[in-house]
Coordinates of C-alpha atoms and ligand atoms in Angstrom, one line a residue:
M228 CA 47.8 0.9 -52.3
S229 CA 51.0 -1.0 -52.4
L230 CA 52.8 -2.5 -49.4
K231 CA 56.5 -3.2 -49.0
P232 CA 57.4 -6.7 -48.3
E233 CA 58.7 -5.9 -44.9
E234 CA 55.4 -4.3 -44.1
I235 CA 53.5 -7.3 -45.2
S236 CA 55.4 -9.6 -42.9
K237 CA 55.0 -7.3 -40.0
L238 CA 51.3 -7.3 -40.6
I239 CA 51.1 -11.1 -40.7
K240 CA 53.2 -11.3 -37.6
D241 CA 50.9 -8.9 -35.8
Q242 CA 47.9 -10.9 -36.9
I243 CA 49.5 -14.2 -35.7
Q244 CA 50.3 -12.5 -32.4
R245 CA 46.7 -11.4 -31.9
Y246 CA 45.4 -14.8 -33.1
D247 CA 47.6 -16.4 -30.4
D248 CA 46.4 -14.0 -27.8
E249 CA 42.8 -14.8 -28.6
L250 CA 43.5 -18.4 -28.3
E251 CA 45.4 -18.1 -25.1
I252 CA 46.8 -21.5 -25.9
D253 CA 48.8 -21.4 -22.6
E254 CA 45.8 -20.8 -20.5
T255 CA 42.9 -22.7 -22.2
G256 CA 42.8 -25.9 -24.1
T257 CA 40.4 -27.9 -26.2
I258 CA 39.2 -31.4 -25.4
I259 CA 40.5 -33.9 -27.9
T260 CA 38.9 -37.0 -26.4
I261 CA 36.9 -37.7 -23.3
G262 CA 35.7 -40.9 -21.7
D263 CA 35.9 -43.0 -18.5
G264 CA 36.4 -39.8 -16.6
I265 CA 39.7 -39.1 -18.5
A266 CA 40.2 -36.1 -20.9
L267 CA 43.0 -35.5 -23.4
I268 CA 43.3 -31.8 -23.9
Y269 CA 45.1 -29.9 -26.6
G270 CA 46.7 -26.6 -25.5
L271 CA 47.2 -25.6 -21.8
R272 CA 51.0 -25.2 -22.4
N273 CA 51.6 -23.7 -18.9
A274 CA 49.6 -26.3 -17.0
M275 CA 51.3 -27.8 -13.9
A276 CA 51.2 -31.3 -12.7
G277 CA 48.4 -31.8 -10.2
E278 CA 46.7 -28.4 -11.3
L279 CA 43.0 -28.0 -11.2
L280 CA 41.2 -27.5 -14.5
R281 CA 37.8 -26.1 -15.1
F282 CA 35.6 -27.9 -17.5
P283 CA 32.2 -26.7 -18.8
G284 CA 29.4 -27.1 -16.3
D285 CA 31.6 -26.3 -13.3
V286 CA 33.2 -29.7 -13.3
Y287 CA 36.8 -29.8 -12.1
G288 CA 39.6 -32.0 -13.2
M289 CA 43.2 -32.6 -12.2
V290 CA 46.2 -32.6 -14.5
M291 CA 48.0 -36.0 -14.4
N292 CA 50.0 -36.4 -17.6
L293 CA 52.0 -33.6 -19.2
E294 CA 52.8 -34.8 -22.7
E295 CA 54.4 -32.9 -25.6
E296 CA 51.3 -32.5 -27.6
H297 CA 48.6 -32.7 -25.0
V298 CA 47.6 -32.9 -21.3
G299 CA 45.9 -35.9 -19.7
A300 CA 43.5 -35.0 -16.9
V301 CA 41.2 -36.9 -14.7
L302 CA 37.7 -35.6 -14.0
M303 CA 36.4 -35.2 -10.4
G304 CA 32.8 -35.1 -11.2
E305 CA 30.0 -36.0 -13.6
S306 CA 31.4 -36.0 -17.1
R307 CA 28.1 -36.3 -18.8
G308 CA 27.4 -33.2 -21.0
I309 CA 31.1 -32.6 -21.7
K310 CA 32.1 -33.4 -25.1
E311 CA 35.0 -33.2 -27.6
G312 CA 36.0 -29.6 -28.7
D313 CA 34.8 -28.1 -25.4
E314 CA 36.9 -25.5 -23.8
V315 CA 39.0 -26.2 -20.7
K316 CA 40.5 -23.4 -18.5
R317 CA 43.4 -23.5 -16.1
T318 CA 42.8 -22.4 -12.6
G319 CA 46.5 -21.9 -11.6
R320 CA 45.7 -23.8 -8.3
I321 CA 46.8 -27.1 -7.0
V322 CA 44.1 -29.0 -5.3
E323 CA 43.6 -27.5 -1.8
V324 CA 41.5 -28.4 1.3
P325 CA 40.4 -26.1 4.1
V326 CA 42.2 -26.8 7.4
G327 CA 41.9 -25.8 11.0
D328 CA 39.6 -26.5 14.0
V329 CA 36.6 -25.9 11.8
M330 CA 37.2 -29.4 10.5
L331 CA 36.6 -31.1 13.9
G332 CA 33.4 -33.0 14.1
R333 CA 32.8 -32.6 10.4
V334 CA 32.5 -35.2 7.5
V335 CA 34.0 -33.8 4.3
N336 CA 34.8 -35.2 0.9
A337 CA 38.2 -35.4 -0.7
L338 CA 38.1 -31.8 -1.6
G339 CA 37.1 -30.6 1.8
Q340 CA 33.5 -29.9 1.1
A341 CA 31.0 -30.7 3.8
I342 CA 29.0 -33.8 3.1
D343 CA 27.4 -34.2 6.6
G344 CA 24.4 -32.1 5.7
G345 CA 25.8 -29.2 7.9
E346 CA 26.8 -25.7 7.2
P347 CA 29.4 -25.4 4.4
I348 CA 33.0 -25.3 5.7
Q349 CA 34.2 -21.7 6.2
S350 CA 37.9 -21.6 6.8
D351 CA 40.5 -18.8 6.3
R352 CA 43.2 -21.3 5.9
Y353 CA 43.8 -23.7 2.9
R354 CA 46.6 -26.1 2.3
P355 CA 47.6 -27.9 -0.9
V356 CA 46.9 -31.7 -0.6
E357 CA 50.3 -32.7 -1.7
R358 CA 53.4 -31.4 0.0
V359 CA 57.1 -32.6 0.5
A360 CA 57.5 -34.5 3.8
P361 CA 59.4 -32.8 6.6
G362 CA 63.2 -33.3 6.3
V363 CA 65.5 -35.3 8.5
M364 CA 66.8 -32.2 10.5
T365 CA 63.3 -31.0 11.3
R366 CA 62.4 -34.3 13.1
K367 CA 63.0 -35.7 16.5
S368 CA 63.0 -39.4 17.5
V369 CA 59.7 -40.8 18.7
H370 CA 59.5 -40.7 22.5
Q371 CA 55.9 -40.1 23.7
P372 CA 53.4 -42.9 23.8
L373 CA 50.2 -42.9 21.7
Q374 CA 48.0 -45.2 23.8
T375 CA 45.6 -47.3 21.8
G376 CA 43.8 -48.4 25.0
L377 CA 44.2 -52.0 23.7
K378 CA 46.2 -54.2 26.1
I379 CA 47.6 -56.5 23.4
I380 CA 48.9 -53.5 21.4
D381 CA 50.1 -51.1 24.1
S382 CA 51.9 -53.9 25.9
M383 CA 53.7 -55.7 23.0
I384 CA 53.5 -53.5 19.9
P385 CA 53.6 -50.0 21.5
I386 CA 53.0 -47.0 19.2
G387 CA 54.8 -43.6 19.8
R388 CA 53.6 -40.2 18.6
G389 CA 54.9 -39.6 15.1
Q390 CA 55.2 -43.3 14.3
R391 CA 53.7 -45.1 11.3
E392 CA 52.2 -48.4 12.2
L393 CA 50.4 -50.5 9.7
I394 CA 47.3 -52.5 10.5
I395 CA 47.1 -55.5 8.2
G396 CA 44.8 -58.4 7.8
D397 CA 42.2 -60.2 5.7
R398 CA 38.7 -58.8 5.4
Q399 CA 36.5 -58.8 8.5
T400 CA 39.3 -59.3 11.0
G401 CA 38.8 -56.2 13.1
K402 CA 41.1 -53.8 11.4
T403 CA 38.9 -50.8 11.5
A404 CA 37.8 -51.7 15.0
I405 CA 41.4 -51.2 16.2
A406 CA 41.6 -47.8 14.6
I407 CA 38.3 -46.6 15.9
D408 CA 39.1 -47.8 19.5
T409 CA 42.4 -45.9 19.2
I410 CA 40.4 -42.7 18.3
I411 CA 38.1 -43.3 21.1
N412 CA 40.9 -43.7 23.6
Q413 CA 42.3 -40.2 22.6
K414 CA 39.5 -38.5 24.5
G415 CA 41.0 -35.9 27.0
T416 CA 44.6 -36.4 25.7
G417 CA 44.5 -33.4 23.4
V418 CA 45.4 -35.6 20.4
K419 CA 43.3 -34.6 17.5
C420 CA 42.2 -37.4 15.1
I421 CA 41.4 -37.8 11.4
Y422 CA 39.6 -40.8 9.9
V423 CA 40.1 -41.1 6.1
A424 CA 37.7 -43.6 4.5
I425 CA 38.8 -44.6 1.1
G426 CA 36.7 -46.7 -1.3
Q427 CA 34.4 -47.9 1.5
K428 CA 30.6 -48.4 1.5
A429 CA 28.8 -45.1 2.5
S430 CA 26.8 -47.1 5.0
T431 CA 29.9 -48.3 6.8
V432 CA 31.3 -44.7 7.0
A433 CA 27.9 -43.5 8.4
Q434 CA 28.1 -46.3 11.1
I435 CA 31.6 -45.2 12.1
V436 CA 30.5 -41.6 12.4
E437 CA 27.6 -42.7 14.6
K438 CA 29.9 -44.8 16.8
L439 CA 32.4 -41.9 17.2
R440 CA 29.4 -39.6 18.0
A441 CA 28.1 -42.1 20.6
H442 CA 31.5 -42.2 22.3
D443 CA 32.0 -38.5 22.4
A444 CA 34.9 -38.8 20.0
L445 CA 33.5 -36.6 17.2
S446 CA 34.4 -33.3 18.9
Y447 CA 38.1 -34.0 18.4
T448 CA 37.9 -35.9 15.1
A449 CA 37.6 -35.0 11.4
I450 CA 36.4 -37.5 8.8
V451 CA 37.4 -37.4 5.2
S452 CA 35.4 -39.8 3.2
S453 CA 35.5 -40.9 -0.5
T454 CA 33.2 -43.8 -0.8
A455 CA 33.3 -46.6 -3.3
S456 CA 30.7 -44.9 -5.5
E457 CA 32.9 -41.8 -6.0
A458 CA 35.2 -41.3 -9.0
A459 CA 38.7 -42.8 -8.7
P460 CA 40.5 -39.4 -8.6
L461 CA 38.6 -38.5 -5.4
Q462 CA 39.6 -41.8 -3.7
Y463 CA 43.1 -41.0 -4.8
I464 CA 43.2 -37.6 -3.3
A465 CA 41.5 -38.4 0.0
P466 CA 44.4 -39.5 2.1
Y467 CA 46.5 -36.6 0.9
A468 CA 43.7 -34.3 1.9
G469 CA 43.4 -35.8 5.3
C470 CA 47.2 -35.6 5.7
A471 CA 47.1 -31.9 4.9
I472 CA 44.5 -31.3 7.5
G473 CA 46.7 -33.1 10.0
E474 CA 49.8 -31.2 9.1
E475 CA 48.2 -27.8 9.9
W476 CA 47.7 -29.1 13.5
M477 CA 51.1 -30.7 13.7
E478 CA 52.8 -27.5 12.7
N479 CA 50.9 -25.7 15.3
G480 CA 52.6 -27.9 17.8
E481 CA 49.7 -30.3 18.4
D482 CA 49.6 -34.1 18.3
V483 CA 47.6 -35.7 15.6
L484 CA 46.5 -39.2 14.8
I485 CA 45.4 -40.1 11.3
I486 CA 43.8 -43.3 10.0
Y487 CA 44.0 -44.4 6.3
D488 CA 41.3 -47.0 5.8
D489 CA 42.4 -48.5 3.6
L490 CA 45.4 -48.1 1.4
S491 CA 44.7 -51.3 -0.7
K492 CA 41.6 -49.5 -2.1
H493 CA 43.7 -46.4 -2.5
A494 CA 46.2 -48.3 -4.7
V495 CA 43.3 -49.8 -6.7
A496 CA 41.9 -46.3 -7.4
Y497 CA 45.3 -45.2 -8.5
R498 CA 45.6 -48.2 -10.8
T499 CA 42.3 -47.4 -12.3
M500 CA 43.3 -43.9 -13.1
S501 CA 46.7 -44.9 -14.4
L502 CA 45.4 -47.6 -16.7
L503 CA 42.9 -45.2 -18.1
L504 CA 45.6 -42.6 -18.6
K505 CA 47.4 -45.3 -20.6
R506 CA 50.4 -45.4 -18.3
P507 CA 52.2 -48.8 -18.6
P508 CA 51.1 -51.5 -16.2
G509 CA 53.7 -53.2 -14.1
R510 CA 53.5 -55.9 -11.4
E511 CA 49.8 -56.9 -10.6
A512 CA 48.9 -54.3 -13.2
Y513 CA 49.9 -51.5 -10.8
P514 CA 51.8 -48.6 -12.4
G515 CA 55.5 -48.4 -11.6
D516 CA 55.3 -45.5 -9.2
V517 CA 52.7 -47.2 -7.0
F518 CA 55.4 -47.4 -4.2
Y519 CA 56.0 -43.7 -4.4
L520 CA 52.1 -43.2 -4.0
H521 CA 52.3 -44.5 -0.4
S522 CA 55.8 -43.5 0.5
R523 CA 55.2 -39.9 -0.2
L524 CA 52.0 -40.0 1.9
L525 CA 53.4 -41.9 4.9
E526 CA 56.7 -40.0 5.0
R527 CA 54.6 -37.0 6.0
A528 CA 53.9 -38.6 9.4
A529 CA 56.5 -37.2 11.7
K530 CA 57.5 -36.0 15.1
L531 CA 58.8 -32.4 14.8
N532 CA 61.7 -31.1 16.9
D533 CA 61.3 -28.5 19.6
E534 CA 62.2 -25.5 17.4
L535 CA 59.3 -26.3 15.1
G536 CA 56.9 -26.7 18.0
A537 CA 57.3 -30.5 18.8
G538 CA 54.0 -31.4 17.1
S539 CA 53.4 -34.9 15.8
L540 CA 51.4 -36.8 13.2
T541 CA 51.0 -40.5 13.9
A542 CA 49.7 -42.5 11.0
L543 CA 47.8 -45.8 11.1
P544 CA 47.4 -47.0 7.5
I545 CA 45.3 -50.1 7.0
I546 CA 45.9 -52.8 4.4
E547 CA 43.6 -55.6 3.4
T548 CA 45.3 -58.8 2.5
Q549 CA 43.9 -61.7 0.5
A550 CA 44.1 -65.1 2.4
G551 CA 46.7 -63.7 4.8
D552 CA 49.3 -63.1 2.0
I553 CA 51.5 -60.4 3.4
S554 CA 54.0 -61.0 0.6
A555 CA 51.8 -59.5 -2.2
Y556 CA 52.8 -56.3 -3.9
I557 CA 51.0 -53.6 -2.0
P558 CA 51.3 -55.2 1.4
T559 CA 55.2 -55.6 1.1
N560 CA 55.5 -52.0 -0.1
V561 CA 53.6 -50.6 2.8
I562 CA 55.3 -52.8 5.3
S563 CA 58.6 -51.5 4.1
I564 CA 57.5 -47.9 4.4
T565 CA 56.0 -48.2 7.9
D566 CA 57.7 -48.6 11.3
G567 CA 56.0 -51.9 12.0
Q568 CA 52.8 -53.7 11.6
I569 CA 49.9 -55.1 13.5
F570 CA 49.0 -58.4 11.9
L571 CA 45.5 -59.7 12.3
Q572 CA 44.5 -63.3 11.7
T573 CA 41.3 -64.8 10.6
E574 CA 41.8 -68.0 12.7
L575 CA 42.3 -66.0 15.8
F576 CA 39.4 -63.8 15.1
N577 CA 37.1 -66.8 14.5
A578 CA 38.4 -68.4 17.7
G579 CA 37.1 -65.5 19.6
V580 CA 40.5 -64.1 20.3
R581 CA 39.7 -60.4 19.6
P582 CA 41.6 -58.2 18.8
A583 CA 43.0 -61.0 16.6
V584 CA 46.5 -59.7 16.8
D585 CA 49.2 -62.3 15.9
S586 CA 51.9 -61.4 18.4
G587 CA 54.5 -63.3 16.6
L588 CA 54.2 -61.6 13.2
S589 CA 53.5 -58.1 14.7
V590 CA 56.2 -55.6 15.4
S591 CA 56.7 -52.1 16.4
R592 CA 60.2 -50.9 15.5
V593 CA 60.3 -47.6 17.3
G594 CA 57.4 -47.5 19.8
S595 CA 59.2 -49.1 22.7
A596 CA 61.1 -46.0 23.2
A597 CA 57.8 -44.3 23.9
Q598 CA 56.4 -46.9 26.4
I599 CA 56.1 -45.9 30.0
K600 CA 58.5 -47.7 32.4
A601 CA 55.7 -49.4 34.3
M602 CA 54.3 -50.9 31.1
K603 CA 57.8 -52.1 30.2
Q604 CA 58.1 -53.8 33.6
V605 CA 55.0 -55.8 33.3
S606 CA 55.1 -56.6 29.6
G607 CA 58.8 -57.2 29.0
S608 CA 58.5 -61.1 28.8
L609 CA 55.0 -61.2 27.4
K610 CA 55.8 -61.8 23.8
L611 CA 58.2 -64.6 24.6
E612 CA 55.7 -66.3 27.0
L613 CA 53.1 -66.2 24.3
A614 CA 55.5 -67.7 21.8
Q615 CA 56.5 -70.5 24.1
F616 CA 52.8 -71.2 24.9
R617 CA 51.9 -71.5 21.2
E618 CA 54.8 -73.8 20.6
M619 CA 53.9 -76.1 23.6
Q620 CA 50.2 -76.0 22.7
A621 CA 51.0 -77.5 19.3
F622 CA 53.2 -80.1 20.9
A623 CA 50.8 -80.9 23.7
K624 CA 48.1 -82.0 21.2
F625 CA 50.0 -85.2 20.7
G626 CA 50.7 -86.4 24.2
S627 CA 48.9 -86.4 27.5
D628 CA 51.9 -86.9 29.8
L629 CA 53.2 -83.5 30.3
D630 CA 55.8 -82.4 33.0
A631 CA 55.0 -79.8 35.5
A632 CA 56.9 -77.0 33.8
T633 CA 55.0 -77.6 30.4
T634 CA 51.7 -77.7 32.2
E635 CA 52.6 -74.4 34.0
T636 CA 53.6 -72.7 30.7
L637 CA 50.3 -73.9 29.1
N638 CA 48.1 -72.8 32.0
H639 CA 49.8 -69.4 32.1
G640 CA 49.5 -69.0 28.3
E641 CA 45.8 -69.8 28.3
R642 CA 45.2 -67.2 31.0
L643 CA 47.3 -64.6 29.2
T644 CA 45.4 -65.2 26.0
Q645 CA 42.2 -64.7 27.8
L646 CA 43.4 -61.6 29.5
L647 CA 44.4 -59.9 26.3
I648 CA 41.0 -60.4 24.8
Q649 CA 39.2 -57.1 24.8
N650 CA 35.8 -55.9 23.7
Q651 CA 35.3 -53.3 21.0
Y652 CA 34.7 -49.6 22.2
D653 CA 36.1 -50.5 25.5
P654 CA 39.7 -49.0 25.7
M655 CA 41.6 -49.1 28.9
S656 CA 43.7 -46.7 30.7
V657 CA 47.5 -47.4 31.1
A658 CA 47.2 -47.7 34.9
H659 CA 44.5 -50.4 34.5
Q660 CA 46.5 -52.2 31.8
V661 CA 49.5 -52.2 34.0
L662 CA 47.5 -53.7 36.9
S663 CA 46.0 -56.4 34.8
L664 CA 49.3 -57.4 33.3
Y665 CA 50.9 -57.2 36.7
A666 CA 48.4 -59.8 38.0
A667 CA 49.2 -62.1 35.2
K668 CA 52.9 -61.8 35.5
H669 CA 53.0 -62.3 39.2
K670 CA 50.7 -65.4 39.0
F671 CA 47.6 -64.0 40.6
L672 CA 45.5 -65.5 37.8
K673 CA 46.9 -69.0 38.5
S674 CA 43.9 -70.0 40.6
V675 CA 41.3 -68.4 38.3
A676 CA 39.6 -70.6 35.9
V677 CA 40.3 -69.8 32.3
D678 CA 36.8 -68.8 31.4
Q679 CA 36.6 -66.6 34.5
V680 CA 39.7 -64.5 33.6
S681 CA 37.8 -61.6 32.1
K682 CA 35.3 -61.6 35.1
Y683 CA 38.2 -61.7 37.5
E684 CA 39.9 -58.8 35.7
S685 CA 36.9 -56.4 35.6
A686 CA 36.1 -57.2 39.3
M687 CA 39.8 -56.6 40.2
L688 CA 39.9 -53.3 38.4
K689 CA 36.7 -52.2 40.1
Y690 CA 38.1 -53.1 43.4
M691 CA 41.3 -51.2 42.7
D692 CA 39.3 -48.1 41.6
R693 CA 37.2 -48.2 44.8
E694 CA 39.7 -49.2 47.4
H695 CA 43.1 -48.2 46.0
V696 CA 43.0 -45.0 44.1
D697 CA 46.4 -44.3 45.6
I698 CA 47.9 -47.2 43.6
I699 CA 46.3 -46.0 40.4
N700 CA 47.5 -42.4 41.1
A701 CA 51.0 -43.6 42.0
I702 CA 51.2 -45.6 38.6
N703 CA 50.1 -42.5 36.7
E704 CA 52.5 -40.1 38.5
K705 CA 55.7 -42.2 38.8
Q706 CA 55.0 -44.1 35.5
A707 CA 57.1 -46.8 37.0
L708 CA 56.8 -49.6 39.6
D709 CA 59.3 -49.3 42.5
A710 CA 59.6 -51.9 45.3
D711 CA 57.3 -49.9 47.5
L712 CA 54.6 -49.7 44.9
E713 CA 54.9 -53.3 44.0
A714 CA 54.5 -54.3 47.7
K715 CA 51.3 -52.3 47.8
I716 CA 49.9 -53.8 44.6
N717 CA 50.8 -57.3 45.8
E718 CA 49.0 -56.8 49.0
A719 CA 46.0 -55.3 47.3
L720 CA 45.8 -58.2 44.8
T721 CA 46.1 -60.8 47.6
R722 CA 43.3 -59.2 49.6
F723 CA 41.1 -59.0 46.5
G724 CA 42.0 -62.7 45.6
E725 CA 40.7 -63.8 49.0
Q726 CA 37.5 -61.7 48.6
Y727 CA 37.0 -63.0 45.0
E728 CA 37.4 -66.6 46.0
S729 CA 34.9 -66.4 48.9
M730 CA 32.6 -64.6 46.5
I731 CA 32.8 -67.4 43.9
E732 CA 32.4 -70.1 46.6
G733 CA 29.5 -68.2 48.2
Ligands
LIG80 P1 36.6 -55.0 6.6 O1 37.5 -55.9 5.9 O2 35.2 -55.3 6.2 O3 36.9 -53.5 6.5 P2 37.6 -55.0 9.2 O4 38.8 -55.9 9.1 O5 37.8 -53.6 9.2 O6 36.6 -55.5 8.1 P3 35.9 -54.7 11.4 O7 34.8 -54.0 10.6 O8 36.7 -53.7 12.3 O9 36.9 -55.5 10.5 O10 35.3 -55.8 12.3 C1 34.6 -56.9 11.8 C2 33.6 -57.3 12.8 O11 34.1 -57.8 14.0 C3 32.6 -56.2 13.2 O12 31.4 -56.6 13.3 C4 33.1 -55.8 14.6 O13 32.1 -55.3 15.4 C5 33.7 -57.2 15.1 N1 34.8 -56.9 16.1 C6 35.9 -56.3 15.8 N2 36.7 -56.2 16.9 C7 36.1 -56.8 17.9 C8 36.4 -57.1 19.3 N3 37.5 -56.7 19.8 N4 35.5 -57.8 20.0 C9 34.3 -58.2 19.4 N5 34.0 -58.0 18.1 C10 34.8 -57.3 17.3
LIG81 MG1 37.3 -52.1 7.8

């Protein structure tokens, strides 16, 4: 049997075609090298950035590098048992997490799988973890307060719904405590909360879950946890997964608070991945796109306009500094992306001033638009008074002869500092905060000994709750102090002062 040349070439072409089909080079690939949780794969020509890949043994990986000859992927599970030459399949899906109210009260990993020992999460709604942030026209300016329940923050560094406020400080300065207190304070406000733990000890996360449960805060909170022992890719995905969960609620017109604890560890996880993928290291060995890592996350916090349901996503990222250095690479990046920072200081913390907020270095660039008027009225001069006090304090160390005005500033500052100290897990309502700050502003603390300030405060607030519910209600309703209300407060505080003095003497 003889064949014409054309027929031969057609036959070969057909064969090659079939061969290609069998290989499905677009949809499957072969592992070239694998190690340290990173796989280089030949084939997978159609793979997308961020796509999930299926490795043998039901292990998943995520596409990170799309190169001419191969694809670089990170593994999100145990890579033992996977070897060179193994086959890898595309899934055609970007990493997604389940979303919706089923997430409330649950602890999940970065992929949205339950890790609290409860039922597997069953949701009919899934969202990709990465998404482009809402555009300029879809947003509205921040105008409603998000109360933290902490006097020092709500008075001087107010946070509005949809804002991004960084909590920054050295290790063990009470960063997480501020975030948890803020979650606890959202009880009954309708604000849903998400706590994302990145690279933390599993025991720490367990403690936080217990605290939230003990304060009835778990019913409106979802927890996304990727502990220090988990693979870097999971730590990398966790904040985006938490954000996707929050976005679902935001787009339903609800208000959401999300905590990223903390983004320093997130950056480190990303650096690990990038170096293993052989991306070129830059400053502090972080890859060049580390700024984008956090900006595309934090830009997703927003206050949506009325047409889109007026929902909001408020983000409180946390950054850990080394020896108070806020000018290191990652801290400066995140400071520039957020709308302000709450700066915590070790010296203050050790001196017992807790929350250890440095009121001089802390700012909130948009939140004051969201503060209620009554709070503005009592806290307007607070920052300045504290700054003056600190200045005089340093100066007063040298001399003993002080004029009356200086002594007065010092006395007032000492009492203010005491008043702003607040215990953990003890958030205060706005009305109570207004009353406390009112007492300080109008010199009702003048005759109270410095170490008695917190006792005076709690006795005063109890008295107000008992005898003057009308005042509390008026502050809540009017949200502002008019002459009439001020007169009532003055009278009540004077009467309480008399009682308090006789109580102390007696
Ligand atoms: P890390 O760097 O380890 O994450 P952190 O900065 O998140 O620490 P926390 O864990 O919040 O700090 O707090 C450190 C310790 O200080 C905890 O034991 C906590 O209970 C205590 N603490 C925090 N805030 C207060 C407060 N307002 N009053 C009293 N104790 C507090
Ligand atoms: Mg912490």
